[in-house]
Amino acid sequence: MAILTIENLNFRYEDQHVLQDVSFWIKRGEFVTLFGPTGSGKSTLLKMLKREMRPSGKLSGTVYFNGEKIDDLPTSTTATSIGYMMQNPDEQMVMEKVWQELAFGLENMGVSTEDMQTKVAEVASFFGIQNWLHDSISDLSGGQKQLVNLAAVLAMEPDILLLDEPTSQLDPIAASEFLTHLEKINRELGMTILIVEHRLEELLPMCDRVLFMENGSLIYDTTPKAIGIFLLEHPMLDALTTAMRVYYKLGFRDETPITVRDGIDFIRHYPPTVLPTEPMRKKHPPLITVKELYFRYNRRSDDLLAGLTFTVHRGEIFTIVGGNGVGKSSLLRLLAGLHKPYAGKVWIDDVATSKWKGNIILLPQNPQALFMHSTLKEELIHAVPVQKLPKEQRESTVISMMKQLHIEHLSKRNPFDLSGGEQQKAALAKLLLHKPDILLLDEPTKGMDFMSKQEVMQLIRTLQKQNITTIIVTHDIEFAAEVSTRVGMLFDKSLIAINHPKTFFTSNRFYTTAASKIARGLFPYAITAEDIVSAVNLNNRRN
Amino acid sequence: MSAFSNFHPILLLVYVTVVLVTMFSSFHPIIVALALIGGILYFFMLHGMRTASKDVVYYFFVFLLIATTYPSYVHNGFTPLFFLNDHAVTLEAVTKGLVLAGAIVATCFWTKSYFEIFTTNKVLAVLTRVSANLGILVSMLWRFIPLFKTKWHEKQMAQRGIGLYKVNSRVEKFRRAFALWRQTLVQTAEFVFVKPDVMKARGYGMTKARTQYRVMRFTKRDGMLTIGLVLFLLYYIGYFSQHQTQYYPEISEQTLGAGHYVIIGLLMFYPFIYEAKESVKWRYLQSKI
Amino acid sequence: MKKDLLVVAFVLFIVGWLVTGTKIQSVEEYYLTHIDEITEDSETVTLEIRSDTVLDSMDKLKPGLEKYVEPDGEILKKTEYVLRSGDTAFDLLDRATRHHRIPMEYQGADYNIYNSIYIQGINYLYEFNCGPLSGWMYKVNGEFPSRGVSQYELRDGDEVEFHYTCDLGRDLDGYIRQSKKVGN
């Protein structure tokens, strides 16, 4: 029986058709992924299913929940039976402590104290929250916050779970952990799940059905195995898992592999090949030299960075990867001169950071912190460097910048209402207006869909041609593999294994890209799906 | 976790009202001093020596500022100490300045402590029964200041990262900081005002019979203490409405006996004493193991 | 941020202090005023300060002030002073109160919209101490001038009186509707 049926849903906001004639249904116990390019109306569709979250606008069509019209249901049913999770974990939280957050919904339902304690205990143990039950919400990491949100929603025992890009603010490790939890509640509890996500590498292997949306319409409603066939000519093909991309790009059309394991099985039929390594490019003189750097937040805390030494050359795209809380963001702030090391120094062109004439610009981990105005255009026009230009040039400068990042259609939107990936691009646009010489990016691809990532990559490469040096801190190893000229891993207070990305990721066994895992032992130095495809093609040509 | 904060929220509210009302209605130097010291001691208990001493230093300067500004603008009083620009700086005005500064700083410390212990769930526990919407409103306002602080810190860092303050003119620097401050205020407000929808989406307000995970039962002890506090308050309000300390032209004679100071002192120090007692008890139990 | 605000407040305080001046006098220095001796050809004026109205409105008086109210209503009995050239009613009051060590507090001309010094209190008796309509007023030769105390230039033989009123002057002799409080 269908738990949720959507019939001819249309939604208009001002003159914009956000949703057009969307119809589908979801069976009890299904795990459904909804994806599509940014701005296709996925999040809006999800909001239509949760009455309390509906934005204002003109809505037509019907949503049936358990066979009844959702608009006729009492508040008590819609608020508790339909669990909803938002992108930004902070927006969803209302209390100060973890246990309060977990109990909040149950308290609202008027569940008796004894029952409530059992339920909270159960859900906390299920997600392993019990050890930090009494922590303050503000002390939690993003991943922990989303886990608490998930647990709080589940404590109310909903019939269906709607999730709006729940991992977009999380690093990849926390994100996979979160998705694993979702799989667990689907498999073990039979929870019906509808999730909007970009991160398909982990999600496709676990879900039963895939919905694909574009321009407000639901275009494909199919299974993970079949979706690839529909997207062969579509740029979103690259959003699928690495194994699928390799499979389709090599021209196969039958039973696609989805997981890394399937991918290895599939690729094993090919003979090994060594990809020719690119000739080492001539190195520019060193631009940033970090020598024996020591840093800690205050006198009593432990060293966060110790004896850190490395150099970055002009025009490099240097990527720093590493786990949570190892000090990656602090290192960027040190380079930007926002923190002071207690020993050691950062030299830029042989002078101290503060005395260097060039422009060092930092993209913070939370791009929202950069926004100060109510529309994107104002945001950019009021950027300090634009204000210094003569009046007539301002508009054109801003517009060309928006075009470069493909965000001109968002110019009238409030930067805070944009999706995670759009916010990143908006923040990047603002940074680039400052004409940086050194660009420091803290998690630039957080919340971005595949296409946006490609755009950012293009942009960074363009900047490289203008001799702008970029230092990126990221968890996104696929991105690091494609974009960087060198990669280093921050581990145990210091940067280790600084190397060319092909060498770096090939020599790693666990901390590496899906493509590298698939190609392991067969095609050394293949670290992206494209690398594997070209390795196979190279082989075919040779034979 | 503070032991004192485990009292019923209504009792906590009555308590702080009694402390502040007694202090302001008497305006008596000794009582203000007791309230100030009591507030600071409890603040130390909550935050520990290190963090709390930073705030104490900061508020010492606030105290100094108020205490010096006041007598340089008010010249009433029987005993001139010296004349500043042909205006008398009097003993009475200096005393009142000190007491005023003490009362303001004491209020700051008590409020700060209460922001810590009076969590949203307590606000909701007290107010939901009265009105669900009032509960939302107050809990929103309650969250505003801490949220603003976090956002401000984050924004400062982000804007420094794109060189917002890299200008030579101090005035320009200040102007930009102010613009940022204003924006942060607006954005915090916007963020806070989304919360009602979120709370409703999570079922808040659908039934008045809201239950509690951690039961805050209003026990007999709470009732007795509340009645005691209210009686205390009524007695001293009655007394001080007749005998509020007058500073002009001469500081009025204090007719309150030493016993009263002890009682009021006990009241003002109660959270500190209670907290200290609990930790001593704990240590004692530890040492017996 | 919090710290910055505090620093700004301190700076404002110090600047304010420097702008208004930093003349510090001991009590003795302040009261050391020279009163010219009256000779035959010197021009003179008289000054009298009274607070009779309070005696009729003791119920309205702020508690604690009772013992500072003169029982006969006379704070300064009618006394003759030498008129210095350019003396205003305020100059006379200032000199006389200093001489007799009667505390007097005023608001400088810069602080109000009337561009005149405003008398806030004399002998511990302040405006609003005896009901919301109370304050100090002055008369010259029996009439309430429509100018502020520091704008009224005195002439030979003027008789100046300062009176405390508890009812905007309606409780004083010679009150006419148009007149206003001292300094207004």
PDB file of C-alpha atoms in Angstrom, chain C residues 8 36 60 94:
ATOM      1  CA  VAL C   8      34.984  53.759  23.895  1.00  0.00           C
ATOM      2  CA  ASP C  36      33.289  94.016  47.862  1.00  0.00           C
ATOM      3  CA  LYS C  60       4.522  66.719  49.525  1.00  0.00           C
ATOM      4  CA  ASP C  94      26.670  82.467  42.848  1.00  0.00           C
TER       5      ASP C  94
END
